[in-house]
Amino acid sequence: MARIVQKYGGTSVGDTDRIKNVARRIKAMRDQGHELVVVVSARSGVTNELIARAKAVCEFPSERELDMLLATGEQETIALTAMALNGIGVDAVSYTGAQAGIFTDKFHTKAKIKTINAKPIEKDLKLGKVVIVAGFQGINDDGQITTLGRGGSDLTAIALAAALHADKCEIYTDVDGVYTADPRVVKTARMLPEISYDEMLELASLGSKVMQTRSVEFAKKYGVIFEVRSSFNQNPGTIVKEEVAYMEKVVVRGVAVDKDQAKVIVSNVPDKPGSAAKVFRALSDSNINVDMIVQNVGQQGVATLTFTVPQTETARAVRSLEPVLAGLGGGQVAVHEQIAKLSVVGVGMKTHSGVAATLFQALADAGINIELISTSEIKISIVIDQARADEAARVAHTAFQLDKV
Ligand code: ASP
Ligand code: MG
């Protein structure tokens, strides 16, 4: 008998039939004698719909009221899942985040979990019940309902797995697991049987939106091993865990493409100490997430700074730079949105050389121009023309022999 925490995402509980399907899967596990705690998301689309409804009645809804509203999405699915289980003879009980003892800090819409009082759940598990917990929500010290940021049901599951010392944590979703590349783009992409937390984090933050990044960070911090797998079949998925030595034998684990970035070029900036500081201070004061940064060698007293930001933040970035450039006495801003960021990720890069050369050569052979480059210990990212991004992903995938087992 094992203690298992499962999480079913929005598509897995998207309608009545799917909720019944989830209930049957839970029953099959329960029939094997396992203790089960099941976290569910709102039906897919519901959270977005609720946000739209909030905006329709008030342009700037208070975050407290938003949390009050958004928490209802998960409250619907926990009750229905518990009922579906009862309907097939399984003793199950639904819990809101507060009832499950999930205490958060006070920051509405992006709260962090502080502690979990696992006693109420433990008690029901002892009584043989399946406990269904609302994902994405908690309660703060003032007794207010909070939510954990978009995609936060993953965090609920990982945090409960840690607090309950679960033997297993399974994240059920609508994909089979984590792939070497987006299988819709790269036909030869393979599902990875396992991946390290750090690789998963890089891939998650790069737009392979399998899981909420914060929840992977949490899992890493508390050493929660979890499996990402599909709720629509019985296939094993991808195990996400701490890096082990043999993982470094593979140089590149995956290729990710992010088409939601824009390139910002700030030219004719006075080439003197403090210019870059002022530019990036202004961006950071506006809470803009700057990624790749390149500065060319200054000529005739001026330099060019190029960097990437999320496309949704370009307008704000430009606005926040205008006063700075005026203050510096010069400089122009240009934005280029038709770009893509391609990254190759792998812990094997720590011990293998020539990864950059292989990538650049493969792209050169395909005639794809590289506009920006940045590297970290386990990642190389480049900016290229968005029109060639899919082709570049296939080229990189082949260059690192990811199509071969
Ligand atoms: N329902 C929430 C959202 O859509 C939480 C989740 O699905 O994990 O972001
Ligand atoms: Mg989700």
Coordinates of C-alpha atoms and ligand atoms in Angstrom, one line a residue:
M1 CA 0.0 0.0 0.0
A2 CA 1.3 3.4 -1.0
R3 CA 0.3 6.9 -0.3
I4 CA -0.3 8.7 -3.6
V5 CA -1.0 12.3 -4.4
Q6 CA -2.5 12.8 -7.9
K7 CA -3.3 15.9 -9.7
Y8 CA -5.8 16.2 -12.6
G9 CA -5.6 19.3 -14.8
G10 CA -8.4 21.3 -16.3
T11 CA -8.8 19.2 -19.5
S12 CA -8.8 16.0 -17.5
V13 CA -11.9 17.2 -15.6
G14 CA -13.2 19.3 -18.5
D15 CA -16.7 17.8 -18.7
T16 CA -19.0 15.2 -17.1
D17 CA -17.6 12.2 -19.0
R18 CA -14.1 13.2 -18.2
I19 CA -14.9 13.6 -14.5
K20 CA -16.4 10.2 -14.6
N21 CA -13.3 8.9 -16.3
V22 CA -11.1 10.4 -13.6
A23 CA -13.3 8.8 -10.9
R24 CA -12.9 5.4 -12.5
R25 CA -9.1 5.8 -12.6
I26 CA -9.1 6.9 -8.9
K27 CA -11.3 3.9 -8.0
A28 CA -8.9 1.5 -9.8
M29 CA -6.1 2.8 -7.6
R30 CA -8.1 2.8 -4.5
D31 CA -9.2 -0.8 -5.1
Q32 CA -5.5 -1.7 -5.0
G33 CA -5.5 -0.5 -1.4
H34 CA -3.6 2.8 -1.9
E35 CA -4.2 5.9 0.1
L36 CA -5.2 8.7 -2.3
V37 CA -5.2 12.4 -2.1
V38 CA -6.4 13.9 -5.4
V39 CA -5.9 17.6 -6.4
V40 CA -8.1 18.9 -9.2
S41 CA -8.0 22.1 -11.3
A42 CA -11.0 24.0 -12.5
R43 CA -12.5 22.8 -15.8
S44 CA -10.3 24.1 -18.6
G45 CA -11.3 27.6 -19.7
V46 CA -13.2 28.3 -16.5
T47 CA -10.6 30.4 -14.8
N48 CA -10.2 32.5 -17.9
E49 CA -13.9 32.9 -18.1
L50 CA -14.2 34.0 -14.5
I51 CA -11.4 36.6 -15.0
A52 CA -13.3 37.9 -18.1
R53 CA -16.5 38.1 -16.1
A54 CA -14.7 40.0 -13.3
K55 CA -13.4 42.5 -15.8
A56 CA -16.8 42.9 -17.4
V57 CA -18.3 44.2 -14.1
C58 CA -15.3 46.2 -13.0
E59 CA -12.2 47.4 -14.9
F60 CA -9.8 46.9 -12.0
P61 CA -11.4 44.2 -9.7
S62 CA -9.8 44.0 -6.2
E63 CA -7.5 41.1 -5.9
R64 CA -9.3 39.8 -2.8
E65 CA -12.5 39.6 -4.8
L66 CA -10.8 38.0 -7.7
D67 CA -9.5 35.3 -5.5
M68 CA -12.9 34.8 -4.0
L69 CA -14.3 34.4 -7.5
L70 CA -11.5 32.3 -9.1
A71 CA -11.5 29.8 -6.2
T72 CA -15.0 28.8 -7.2
G73 CA -13.7 27.1 -10.4
E74 CA -11.9 24.4 -8.4
Q75 CA -14.7 24.2 -5.9
E76 CA -17.0 23.0 -8.6
T77 CA -14.7 20.2 -9.8
I78 CA -13.8 18.9 -6.3
A79 CA -17.5 18.5 -5.4
L80 CA -18.3 16.8 -8.8
T81 CA -15.3 14.5 -8.6
A82 CA -16.2 13.5 -5.0
M83 CA -19.8 12.9 -6.2
A84 CA -18.7 10.9 -9.2
L85 CA -16.6 8.7 -6.8
N86 CA -19.5 8.3 -4.4
G87 CA -21.7 7.3 -7.4
I88 CA -19.4 4.3 -8.1
G89 CA -19.2 3.3 -4.5
V90 CA -16.0 5.0 -3.4
D91 CA -15.9 6.9 -0.1
A92 CA -14.6 10.3 -1.0
V93 CA -14.7 13.8 0.5
S94 CA -13.9 17.2 -1.1
Y95 CA -11.8 19.9 0.6
T96 CA -11.3 23.5 -0.3
G97 CA -7.7 24.7 0.1
A98 CA -8.6 26.2 3.5
Q99 CA -10.2 22.9 4.7
A100 CA -7.1 21.1 3.6
G101 CA -5.0 23.3 5.9
I102 CA -3.1 25.1 3.1
F103 CA -1.8 28.3 4.6
T104 CA -0.4 31.0 2.4
D105 CA 1.2 34.4 2.7
K106 CA -1.1 37.4 2.2
F107 CA -0.5 38.2 -1.5
H108 CA -3.8 37.7 -3.3
T109 CA -3.6 36.2 -6.8
K110 CA 0.0 35.0 -6.4
A111 CA 0.2 33.7 -2.8
K112 CA 3.0 31.4 -1.7
I113 CA 2.3 28.4 0.5
K114 CA 3.7 28.8 3.9
T115 CA 2.6 25.7 5.8
I116 CA 0.2 22.9 5.5
N117 CA -1.6 21.4 8.4
A118 CA -2.0 17.9 7.1
K119 CA -4.0 16.6 10.1
P120 CA -7.5 16.8 8.7
I121 CA -6.4 15.0 5.5
E122 CA -4.5 12.4 7.6
K123 CA -7.6 11.8 9.6
D124 CA -9.8 11.1 6.6
L125 CA -7.2 8.9 5.0
K126 CA -7.2 6.8 8.2
L127 CA -10.9 6.4 7.8
G128 CA -10.3 5.0 4.3
K129 CA -11.6 8.0 2.4
V130 CA -10.3 9.4 -0.8
V131 CA -9.6 13.1 -0.2
I132 CA -10.2 15.5 -3.1
V133 CA -8.5 18.9 -2.7
A134 CA -9.2 22.1 -4.6
G135 CA -6.0 23.1 -6.4
F136 CA -4.7 26.6 -6.8
Q137 CA -6.1 28.0 -3.5
G138 CA -5.3 28.5 0.2
I139 CA -6.1 30.7 3.1
N140 CA -4.0 33.4 4.7
D141 CA -3.5 34.3 8.3
D142 CA -6.4 36.8 8.1
G143 CA -8.7 34.0 7.1
Q144 CA -9.0 35.2 3.5
I145 CA -9.1 33.0 0.4
T146 CA -6.0 33.3 -1.7
T147 CA -4.9 31.8 -5.0
L148 CA -1.5 30.6 -6.0
G149 CA -0.9 32.1 -9.4
R150 CA -2.0 30.6 -12.8
G151 CA -1.4 26.9 -13.1
G152 CA -1.2 26.8 -9.3
S153 CA -2.9 23.4 -8.9
D154 CA 0.4 21.8 -9.7
L155 CA 1.9 23.6 -6.7
T156 CA -0.9 22.4 -4.5
A157 CA -0.2 18.8 -5.5
I158 CA 3.6 19.0 -5.0
A159 CA 3.2 20.8 -1.7
L160 CA 0.7 18.2 -0.4
A161 CA 3.0 15.4 -1.5
A162 CA 5.8 16.9 0.6
A163 CA 3.6 17.6 3.6
L164 CA 2.0 14.2 3.5
H165 CA 5.3 12.4 2.8
A166 CA 3.6 10.7 -0.1
D167 CA 5.3 7.8 -1.8
K168 CA 4.3 9.0 -5.2
C169 CA 3.1 12.2 -6.8
E170 CA 1.5 12.0 -10.2
I171 CA 0.6 15.0 -12.3
Y172 CA -2.1 13.9 -14.8
T173 CA -2.5 16.1 -17.9
D174 CA -3.5 16.0 -21.5
V175 CA 0.0 15.2 -22.8
D176 CA 1.9 11.9 -22.4
G177 CA 4.8 13.5 -20.6
V178 CA 7.8 15.8 -21.4
Y179 CA 9.2 15.5 -24.9
T180 CA 12.6 16.1 -26.4
A181 CA 10.8 18.9 -28.5
D182 CA 7.3 19.9 -29.3
P183 CA 5.9 16.8 -31.1
R184 CA 3.6 18.9 -33.2
V185 CA 6.6 20.6 -34.7
V186 CA 9.3 17.9 -34.6
K187 CA 7.7 14.7 -35.7
T188 CA 10.7 12.6 -34.4
A189 CA 10.4 14.0 -30.9
R190 CA 10.4 11.3 -28.2
M191 CA 8.9 11.3 -24.7
L192 CA 11.6 11.3 -22.1
P193 CA 11.4 8.6 -19.4
E194 CA 13.0 11.0 -17.0
I195 CA 14.4 14.5 -16.6
S196 CA 16.2 16.4 -13.9
Y197 CA 14.5 19.3 -12.0
D198 CA 16.8 21.8 -13.6
E199 CA 16.2 20.6 -17.1
M200 CA 12.5 20.7 -16.5
L201 CA 12.7 24.2 -15.1
E202 CA 14.6 25.4 -18.1
L203 CA 12.1 23.7 -20.5
A204 CA 9.1 24.9 -18.5
S205 CA 10.3 28.5 -18.4
L206 CA 10.9 28.3 -22.2
G207 CA 7.4 27.7 -23.2
S208 CA 7.0 24.0 -23.0
K209 CA 4.1 24.7 -20.7
V210 CA 3.7 21.3 -19.2
M211 CA 3.9 22.6 -15.6
Q212 CA 3.9 25.7 -13.5
T213 CA 7.5 26.7 -13.0
R214 CA 7.0 27.5 -9.3
S215 CA 5.8 24.1 -8.6
V216 CA 8.9 22.5 -10.2
E217 CA 11.1 24.8 -8.0
F218 CA 9.1 23.7 -5.0
A219 CA 9.6 20.1 -5.9
K220 CA 13.3 20.6 -6.3
K221 CA 13.6 22.4 -3.0
Y222 CA 11.7 19.6 -1.1
G223 CA 13.0 16.7 -3.1
V224 CA 9.5 15.7 -4.3
I225 CA 9.9 13.2 -7.2
F226 CA 6.9 13.4 -9.5
E227 CA 5.6 11.9 -12.7
V228 CA 4.0 13.9 -15.5
R229 CA 1.6 11.6 -17.4
S230 CA -1.7 11.5 -19.4
S231 CA -5.1 10.9 -17.8
F232 CA -6.4 9.6 -21.2
N233 CA -4.3 6.4 -21.3
Q234 CA -2.4 4.1 -19.0
N235 CA 1.1 4.8 -20.4
P236 CA 3.9 5.7 -18.0
G237 CA 5.0 9.3 -18.3
T238 CA 8.1 11.3 -17.4
I239 CA 9.7 11.1 -14.0
V240 CA 11.1 14.4 -12.8
K241 CA 13.8 14.1 -10.1
E242 CA 17.1 15.3 -8.8
E243 CA 20.0 15.0 -11.3
V244 CA 22.0 11.8 -11.1
A245 CA 25.4 11.2 -12.6
Y246 CA 24.2 9.1 -15.6
M247 CA 22.0 11.9 -16.8
E248 CA 25.1 13.8 -17.9
K249 CA 25.8 11.1 -20.5
V250 CA 23.2 12.8 -22.7
V251 CA 24.5 16.2 -23.8
V252 CA 21.2 17.7 -24.8
R253 CA 17.9 16.6 -23.3
G254 CA 15.5 18.8 -25.2
V255 CA 15.0 21.6 -27.6
A256 CA 12.5 24.4 -26.8
V257 CA 11.2 27.2 -28.9
D258 CA 9.6 30.4 -27.5
K259 CA 7.8 32.5 -30.0
D260 CA 6.4 35.0 -27.4
Q261 CA 9.5 37.1 -27.0
A262 CA 10.4 40.3 -28.7
K263 CA 13.8 41.9 -29.4
V264 CA 14.3 45.5 -28.2
I265 CA 17.2 47.4 -29.7
V266 CA 18.3 50.5 -27.9
S267 CA 20.8 52.3 -30.2
N268 CA 23.0 55.4 -29.9
V269 CA 23.2 55.1 -26.1
P270 CA 26.0 57.3 -24.8
D271 CA 28.9 54.8 -24.2
K272 CA 29.7 55.8 -20.6
P273 CA 29.6 54.2 -17.2
G274 CA 26.0 54.0 -15.9
S275 CA 24.1 54.0 -19.2
A276 CA 23.3 50.3 -19.0
A277 CA 22.5 50.5 -15.3
K278 CA 19.9 53.3 -16.0
V279 CA 18.3 51.4 -18.9
F280 CA 17.9 48.2 -17.0
R281 CA 17.0 49.9 -13.7
A282 CA 14.0 51.5 -15.6
L283 CA 12.9 48.2 -17.0
S284 CA 13.2 46.5 -13.6
D285 CA 11.3 49.3 -11.9
S286 CA 8.5 48.6 -14.4
N287 CA 8.7 44.9 -13.5
I288 CA 9.7 43.9 -17.0
N289 CA 11.3 40.5 -17.3
V290 CA 14.5 41.0 -19.4
D291 CA 16.1 37.9 -20.8
M292 CA 19.0 37.8 -23.2
I293 CA 21.2 40.9 -23.2
V294 CA 23.9 41.9 -25.7
Q295 CA 25.9 45.1 -25.9
N296 CA 28.1 45.8 -28.9
V297 CA 31.5 47.5 -28.7
G298 CA 31.0 51.2 -28.4
Q299 CA 32.0 53.3 -31.4
Q300 CA 32.2 57.1 -31.7
G301 CA 31.0 57.4 -28.2
V302 CA 27.7 55.5 -28.6
A303 CA 26.7 51.8 -28.0
T304 CA 23.8 49.6 -28.8
L305 CA 22.0 47.5 -26.2
T306 CA 19.9 44.6 -27.4
F307 CA 17.8 42.4 -25.3
T308 CA 14.6 40.3 -25.3
V309 CA 11.4 40.8 -23.3
P310 CA 8.0 38.9 -23.3
Q311 CA 6.0 40.3 -26.3
T312 CA 3.2 41.2 -23.9
E313 CA 5.6 43.6 -22.2
T314 CA 7.1 45.4 -25.2
A315 CA 4.9 48.4 -25.1
R316 CA 5.6 49.0 -21.4
A317 CA 9.3 48.5 -22.0
V318 CA 9.4 51.1 -24.7
R319 CA 7.4 53.5 -22.5
S320 CA 9.6 53.0 -19.5
L321 CA 12.8 53.6 -21.6
E322 CA 11.7 57.0 -23.1
P323 CA 12.4 59.2 -20.1
V324 CA 15.7 57.3 -19.4
L325 CA 17.0 58.0 -22.9
A326 CA 15.9 61.6 -22.8
G327 CA 17.8 61.9 -19.5
L328 CA 20.9 60.3 -21.1
G329 CA 20.8 62.8 -23.9
G330 CA 20.3 60.3 -26.8
G331 CA 19.3 56.9 -28.0
Q332 CA 16.6 55.3 -30.0
V333 CA 14.4 52.3 -29.3
A334 CA 13.3 49.8 -31.9
V335 CA 11.2 46.7 -31.4
H336 CA 11.3 43.5 -33.5
E337 CA 8.6 41.0 -32.6
Q338 CA 9.1 38.5 -35.4
I339 CA 11.7 36.6 -33.5
A340 CA 11.9 33.3 -31.7
K341 CA 14.1 32.1 -29.0
L342 CA 15.5 28.6 -29.5
S343 CA 17.1 26.8 -26.6
V344 CA 18.9 23.5 -26.2
V345 CA 18.9 22.2 -22.6
G346 CA 20.8 19.4 -20.9
V347 CA 22.8 18.8 -17.7
G348 CA 25.3 17.0 -19.9
M349 CA 26.6 20.4 -21.1
K350 CA 28.4 20.7 -17.8
T351 CA 30.8 17.9 -18.8
H352 CA 30.7 18.0 -22.6
S353 CA 32.3 20.6 -24.8
G354 CA 31.4 21.7 -28.3
V355 CA 27.7 22.0 -27.8
A356 CA 27.6 25.5 -29.0
A357 CA 29.7 24.7 -32.1
T358 CA 27.4 21.8 -33.0
L359 CA 24.3 24.0 -32.7
F360 CA 25.8 26.9 -34.6
Q361 CA 27.1 24.6 -37.4
A362 CA 23.7 22.9 -37.8
L363 CA 22.0 26.3 -38.2
A364 CA 24.7 27.6 -40.5
D365 CA 24.2 24.5 -42.7
A366 CA 20.5 25.3 -42.8
G367 CA 21.2 28.9 -43.7
I368 CA 19.6 30.2 -40.5
N369 CA 21.0 33.4 -39.1
I370 CA 21.7 33.8 -35.4
E371 CA 20.8 37.2 -33.9
L372 CA 21.6 36.8 -30.2
I373 CA 23.3 34.2 -28.1
S374 CA 23.2 33.5 -24.4
T375 CA 24.4 30.5 -22.4
S376 CA 24.1 29.1 -18.9
E377 CA 25.6 26.0 -17.3
I378 CA 22.9 23.8 -18.8
K379 CA 21.4 25.8 -21.7
I380 CA 22.3 27.6 -24.9
S381 CA 19.7 30.0 -26.2
I382 CA 19.7 31.9 -29.5
V383 CA 17.4 34.4 -31.1
I384 CA 16.5 33.7 -34.8
D385 CA 13.9 34.8 -37.3
Q386 CA 10.5 33.5 -36.2
A387 CA 9.6 32.3 -39.7
R388 CA 12.5 29.7 -39.5
A389 CA 11.9 28.7 -35.9
D390 CA 10.2 25.4 -36.5
E391 CA 12.8 24.4 -39.0
A392 CA 15.5 25.4 -36.6
A393 CA 14.0 23.2 -33.9
R394 CA 14.1 20.2 -36.3
V395 CA 17.6 20.9 -37.3
A396 CA 18.8 21.2 -33.7
H397 CA 16.9 18.1 -32.7
T398 CA 18.7 16.1 -35.4
A399 CA 22.1 17.6 -34.7
F400 CA 22.0 16.4 -31.1
Q401 CA 20.6 13.0 -32.2
L402 CA 17.5 13.4 -30.1
D403 CA 15.5 11.4 -32.5
K404 CA 17.5 8.3 -31.6
V405 CA 16.9 6.5 -28.4
Ligands
ASP1 N1 -7.5 26.9 -12.6 C1 -6.2 27.6 -12.4 C2 -5.7 28.1 -13.7 O1 -6.3 27.9 -14.7 C3 -5.2 26.7 -11.7 C4 -4.8 25.5 -12.5 O2 -5.4 25.1 -13.5 O3 -3.8 24.9 -12.1 O4 -4.7 28.8 -13.7
MG2 MG -3.2 23.8 -15.5

